[in-house]
Amino acid sequence: KDLLTALDLLPESSNKSIASKGAAKALLSRLYLYMKEYEKVIEYSTDVITDPNYALNPVFEDMFDTKLGTESIFELNFNSSDQSGIRNWYNPNGGRGDLTAHESFYEEATANPNDVRGELFGFSESNGHYQTKYKKSGGIDNIIILRIAEMYLNRAEAKAYLDDLDEIDGALYDLNIVRIRAGSG
């Protein structure tokens, strides 16, 4: 109920660091997926996917280098005065490096040499494998909360539950958009 009210009250905005109609629709897509209301998932995911403010970044890794880029629907925006500290948790070089990948996860993530997501790891003798997507020193990495790829995946899952597995416009189509961009398709 709150998200539907927010959808009515929030502005249409291309500013990805404020609550907007696009962010409310993205959250509704996620909520309805949890609630197994698949037609609504498809409706809200499609609304976001067709919104010209959002588009998959053609280069996967760039979404972490570009603040408030086309991939983002909503992200927490940080700068040198208002720092995120996220790098501190992941990167042992200048940070704590507490959030490392289990070896089995790392092996699976790097198994496909064409999958660019496997390139987002570093290694430290003391910490093991860690994510390098948050790499800006000074605490200025933004944190992406909602992104367009999730909308494709939500819609794909909803279509799969409705037995629409078609490769032209069904679940496999949406899934492959995200997989191919990452190099795993």
mmCIF file of C-alpha atoms in Angstrom:
data_model
loop_
_atom_site.group_PDB
_atom_site.id
_atom_site.type_symbol
_atom_site.label_atom_id
_atom_site.label_comp_id
_atom_site.label_asym_id
_atom_site.label_seq_id
_atom_site.Cartn_x
_atom_site.Cartn_y
_atom_site.Cartn_z
ATOM 1 C CA LYS A 1 0.000 0.000 0.000
ATOM 2 C CA ASP A 2 2.852 2.399 0.877
ATOM 3 C CA LEU A 3 4.629 1.750 -2.419
ATOM 4 C CA LEU A 4 1.451 2.342 -4.409
ATOM 5 C CA THR A 5 0.937 5.623 -2.541
ATOM 6 C CA ALA A 6 4.580 6.530 -3.162
ATOM 7 C CA LEU A 7 4.092 5.815 -6.853
ATOM 8 C CA ASP A 8 1.355 8.450 -6.932
ATOM 9 C CA LEU A 9 3.327 11.012 -4.914
ATOM 10 C CA LEU A 10 6.920 10.648 -6.118
ATOM 11 C CA PRO A 11 8.222 12.693 -9.037
ATOM 12 C CA GLU A 12 9.221 11.434 -12.460
ATOM 13 C CA SER A 13 12.940 12.092 -12.262
ATOM 14 C CA SER A 14 16.144 11.158 -14.027
ATOM 15 C CA ASN A 15 18.063 11.834 -10.778
ATOM 16 C CA LYS A 16 19.001 8.348 -9.578
ATOM 17 C CA SER A 17 19.927 9.519 -6.068
ATOM 18 C CA ILE A 18 16.386 10.480 -5.048
ATOM 19 C CA ALA A 19 13.228 8.463 -4.613
ATOM 20 C CA SER A 20 11.307 8.538 -7.890
ATOM 21 C CA LYS A 21 8.442 6.834 -9.679
ATOM 22 C CA GLY A 22 10.990 4.563 -11.364
ATOM 23 C CA ALA A 23 12.371 3.469 -7.984
ATOM 24 C CA ALA A 24 8.854 2.806 -6.660
ATOM 25 C CA LYS A 25 8.007 0.716 -9.740
ATOM 26 C CA ALA A 26 11.247 -1.244 -9.345
ATOM 27 C CA LEU A 27 10.437 -1.987 -5.706
ATOM 28 C CA LEU A 28 6.879 -2.972 -6.663
ATOM 29 C CA SER A 29 8.332 -5.372 -9.222
ATOM 30 C CA ARG A 30 10.479 -6.949 -6.496
ATOM 31 C CA LEU A 31 7.608 -7.044 -3.975
ATOM 32 C CA TYR A 32 5.153 -8.656 -6.386
ATOM 33 C CA LEU A 33 7.765 -11.272 -7.286
ATOM 34 C CA TYR A 34 7.980 -12.221 -3.592
ATOM 35 C CA MET A 35 4.174 -12.258 -3.438
ATOM 36 C CA LYS A 36 3.961 -14.465 -6.574
ATOM 37 C CA GLU A 37 1.798 -11.928 -8.403
ATOM 38 C CA TYR A 38 3.577 -12.484 -11.692
ATOM 39 C CA GLU A 39 1.384 -10.361 -13.975
ATOM 40 C CA LYS A 40 2.126 -7.335 -11.770
ATOM 41 C CA VAL A 41 5.843 -8.171 -11.799
ATOM 42 C CA ILE A 42 5.760 -8.108 -15.581
ATOM 43 C CA GLU A 43 3.782 -4.846 -15.605
ATOM 44 C CA TYR A 44 6.099 -2.920 -13.278
ATOM 45 C CA SER A 45 9.326 -4.410 -14.635
ATOM 46 C CA THR A 46 8.256 -3.517 -18.155
ATOM 47 C CA ASP A 47 7.386 0.035 -17.067
ATOM 48 C CA VAL A 48 10.929 0.486 -15.801
ATOM 49 C CA ILE A 49 12.608 -1.301 -18.713
ATOM 50 C CA THR A 50 10.804 0.900 -21.246
ATOM 51 C CA ASP A 51 11.552 4.115 -19.334
ATOM 52 C CA PRO A 52 14.219 6.040 -21.300
ATOM 53 C CA ASN A 53 15.941 7.056 -18.022
ATOM 54 C CA TYR A 54 17.240 3.505 -17.581
ATOM 55 C CA ALA A 55 19.298 1.205 -19.803
ATOM 56 C CA LEU A 56 21.774 -1.609 -19.360
ATOM 57 C CA ASN A 57 25.285 -0.275 -19.445
ATOM 58 C CA PRO A 58 26.920 -2.032 -22.413
ATOM 59 C CA VAL A 59 30.111 -2.597 -20.379
ATOM 60 C CA PHE A 60 29.246 -4.405 -17.147
ATOM 61 C CA GLU A 61 32.186 -3.109 -15.095
ATOM 62 C CA ASP A 62 31.437 0.522 -15.957
ATOM 63 C CA MET A 63 28.407 0.581 -13.681
ATOM 64 C CA PHE A 64 30.771 0.593 -10.705
ATOM 65 C CA ASP A 65 32.986 3.316 -12.174
ATOM 66 C CA THR A 66 30.156 5.634 -13.233
ATOM 67 C CA LYS A 67 28.076 7.408 -10.632
ATOM 68 C CA LEU A 68 24.343 7.603 -11.284
ATOM 69 C CA GLY A 69 24.706 5.945 -14.699
ATOM 70 C CA THR A 70 22.027 4.581 -16.984
ATOM 71 C CA GLU A 71 22.130 1.159 -15.275
ATOM 72 C CA SER A 72 20.982 2.618 -11.963
ATOM 73 C CA ILE A 73 17.406 3.127 -10.937
ATOM 74 C CA PHE A 74 18.338 4.198 -7.411
ATOM 75 C CA GLU A 75 21.722 4.478 -5.728
ATOM 76 C CA LEU A 76 23.191 5.983 -2.614
ATOM 77 C CA ASN A 77 25.382 8.883 -3.703
ATOM 78 C CA PHE A 78 28.603 9.503 -1.771
ATOM 79 C CA ASN A 79 31.416 12.055 -2.018
ATOM 80 C CA SER A 80 34.489 13.091 -0.029
ATOM 81 C CA SER A 81 32.317 14.954 2.507
ATOM 82 C CA ASP A 82 29.711 12.210 2.842
ATOM 83 C CA GLN A 83 31.700 8.974 2.543
ATOM 84 C CA SER A 84 30.348 5.462 2.058
ATOM 85 C CA GLY A 85 33.150 3.359 3.511
ATOM 86 C CA ILE A 86 32.027 0.381 1.385
ATOM 87 C CA ARG A 87 35.522 -0.092 -0.048
ATOM 88 C CA ASN A 88 36.812 -0.511 3.498
ATOM 89 C CA TRP A 89 34.765 -3.697 3.925
ATOM 90 C CA TYR A 90 35.808 -5.321 0.645
ATOM 91 C CA ASN A 91 39.341 -4.198 -0.094
ATOM 92 C CA PRO A 92 42.156 -5.303 2.236
ATOM 93 C CA ASN A 93 44.531 -2.830 0.537
ATOM 94 C CA GLY A 94 43.802 0.289 2.534
ATOM 95 C CA GLY A 95 40.732 -1.218 4.184
ATOM 96 C CA ARG A 96 39.703 -4.081 6.413
ATOM 97 C CA GLY A 97 38.771 -6.549 3.691
ATOM 98 C CA ASP A 98 36.263 -8.328 5.930
ATOM 99 C CA LEU A 99 33.937 -9.316 3.088
ATOM 100 C CA THR A 100 35.828 -11.918 1.125
ATOM 101 C CA ALA A 101 34.502 -14.589 -1.207
ATOM 102 C CA HIS A 102 34.356 -18.238 -0.227
ATOM 103 C CA GLU A 103 36.680 -20.255 -2.425
ATOM 104 C CA SER A 104 33.781 -22.209 -3.976
ATOM 105 C CA PHE A 105 32.001 -18.956 -4.892
ATOM 106 C CA TYR A 106 35.172 -17.518 -6.396
ATOM 107 C CA GLU A 107 35.770 -20.681 -8.441
ATOM 108 C CA GLU A 108 32.215 -20.637 -9.776
ATOM 109 C CA ALA A 109 32.326 -16.887 -10.504
ATOM 110 C CA THR A 110 35.558 -17.207 -12.462
ATOM 111 C CA ALA A 111 34.873 -20.558 -14.191
ATOM 112 C CA ASN A 112 33.707 -18.981 -17.459
ATOM 113 C CA PRO A 113 36.602 -16.955 -18.918
ATOM 114 C CA ASN A 114 34.133 -14.917 -21.012
ATOM 115 C CA ASP A 115 32.088 -13.806 -17.981
ATOM 116 C CA VAL A 116 33.391 -10.348 -17.062
ATOM 117 C CA ARG A 117 31.985 -10.626 -13.548
ATOM 118 C CA GLY A 118 34.821 -13.049 -12.794
ATOM 119 C CA GLU A 119 37.305 -10.241 -13.430
ATOM 120 C CA LEU A 120 36.034 -8.264 -10.444
ATOM 121 C CA PHE A 121 38.165 -10.074 -7.878
ATOM 122 C CA GLY A 122 41.462 -9.345 -6.232
ATOM 123 C CA PHE A 123 43.562 -11.571 -4.001
ATOM 124 C CA SER A 124 45.305 -10.946 -0.711
ATOM 125 C CA GLU A 125 47.423 -13.526 1.153
ATOM 126 C CA SER A 126 45.836 -12.503 4.440
ATOM 127 C CA ASN A 127 42.236 -12.243 3.220
ATOM 128 C CA GLY A 128 41.858 -14.432 0.129
ATOM 129 C CA HIS A 129 39.693 -13.413 -2.829
ATOM 130 C CA TYR A 130 37.733 -10.175 -2.529
ATOM 131 C CA GLN A 131 35.431 -8.096 -4.739
ATOM 132 C CA THR A 132 37.032 -5.143 -6.504
ATOM 133 C CA LYS A 133 33.864 -3.445 -7.714
ATOM 134 C CA TYR A 134 34.172 -0.874 -4.919
ATOM 135 C CA LYS A 135 37.648 0.483 -5.516
ATOM 136 C CA LYS A 136 37.627 4.264 -5.215
ATOM 137 C CA SER A 137 39.736 5.537 -2.352
ATOM 138 C CA GLY A 138 38.331 8.287 -0.177
ATOM 139 C CA GLY A 139 34.966 6.607 0.437
ATOM 140 C CA ILE A 140 33.343 7.998 -2.709
ATOM 141 C CA ASP A 141 31.985 4.766 -4.226
ATOM 142 C CA ASN A 142 28.234 4.930 -4.726
ATOM 143 C CA ILE A 143 26.154 1.931 -3.706
ATOM 144 C CA ILE A 144 23.631 0.764 -6.286
ATOM 145 C CA ILE A 145 20.382 -0.259 -4.611
ATOM 146 C CA LEU A 146 18.192 -0.858 -7.674
ATOM 147 C CA ARG A 147 19.365 -1.416 -11.229
ATOM 148 C CA ILE A 148 17.798 -2.191 -14.565
ATOM 149 C CA ALA A 149 19.313 -5.688 -14.794
ATOM 150 C CA GLU A 150 17.159 -6.701 -11.817
ATOM 151 C CA MET A 151 14.061 -5.647 -13.754
ATOM 152 C CA TYR A 152 14.995 -7.957 -16.638
ATOM 153 C CA LEU A 153 15.632 -10.798 -14.182
ATOM 154 C CA ASN A 154 12.403 -10.173 -12.258
ATOM 155 C CA ARG A 155 10.430 -10.162 -15.490
ATOM 156 C CA ALA A 156 12.214 -13.313 -16.695
ATOM 157 C CA GLU A 157 11.392 -15.139 -13.479
ATOM 158 C CA ALA A 158 7.746 -14.048 -13.595
ATOM 159 C CA LYS A 159 7.444 -15.142 -17.236
ATOM 160 C CA ALA A 160 9.044 -18.496 -16.388
ATOM 161 C CA TYR A 161 6.478 -19.080 -13.635
ATOM 162 C CA LEU A 162 3.784 -18.315 -16.208
ATOM 163 C CA ASP A 163 5.408 -20.851 -18.601
ATOM 164 C CA ASP A 164 6.453 -18.172 -21.098
ATOM 165 C CA LEU A 165 9.951 -19.441 -21.845
ATOM 166 C CA ASP A 166 10.128 -18.055 -25.384
ATOM 167 C CA GLU A 167 13.530 -16.875 -26.648
ATOM 168 C CA ILE A 168 11.980 -14.067 -28.709
ATOM 169 C CA ASP A 169 10.064 -12.192 -26.001
ATOM 170 C CA GLY A 170 9.700 -14.564 -23.058
ATOM 171 C CA ALA A 171 11.754 -15.476 -20.024
ATOM 172 C CA LEU A 172 14.777 -16.684 -21.984
ATOM 173 C CA TYR A 173 14.899 -13.426 -23.927
ATOM 174 C CA ASP A 174 15.060 -11.323 -20.738
ATOM 175 C CA LEU A 175 17.534 -13.675 -19.072
ATOM 176 C CA ASN A 176 19.806 -13.680 -22.105
ATOM 177 C CA ILE A 177 19.889 -9.880 -22.280
ATOM 178 C CA VAL A 178 21.588 -9.852 -18.881
ATOM 179 C CA ARG A 179 23.711 -12.962 -19.468
ATOM 180 C CA ILE A 180 25.052 -11.843 -22.825
ATOM 181 C CA ARG A 181 25.988 -8.418 -21.490
ATOM 182 C CA ALA A 182 27.983 -10.128 -18.714
ATOM 183 C CA GLY A 183 29.641 -12.477 -21.179
ATOM 184 C CA SER A 184 28.056 -15.629 -19.779
ATOM 185 C CA GLY A 185 25.446 -16.172 -22.476
#
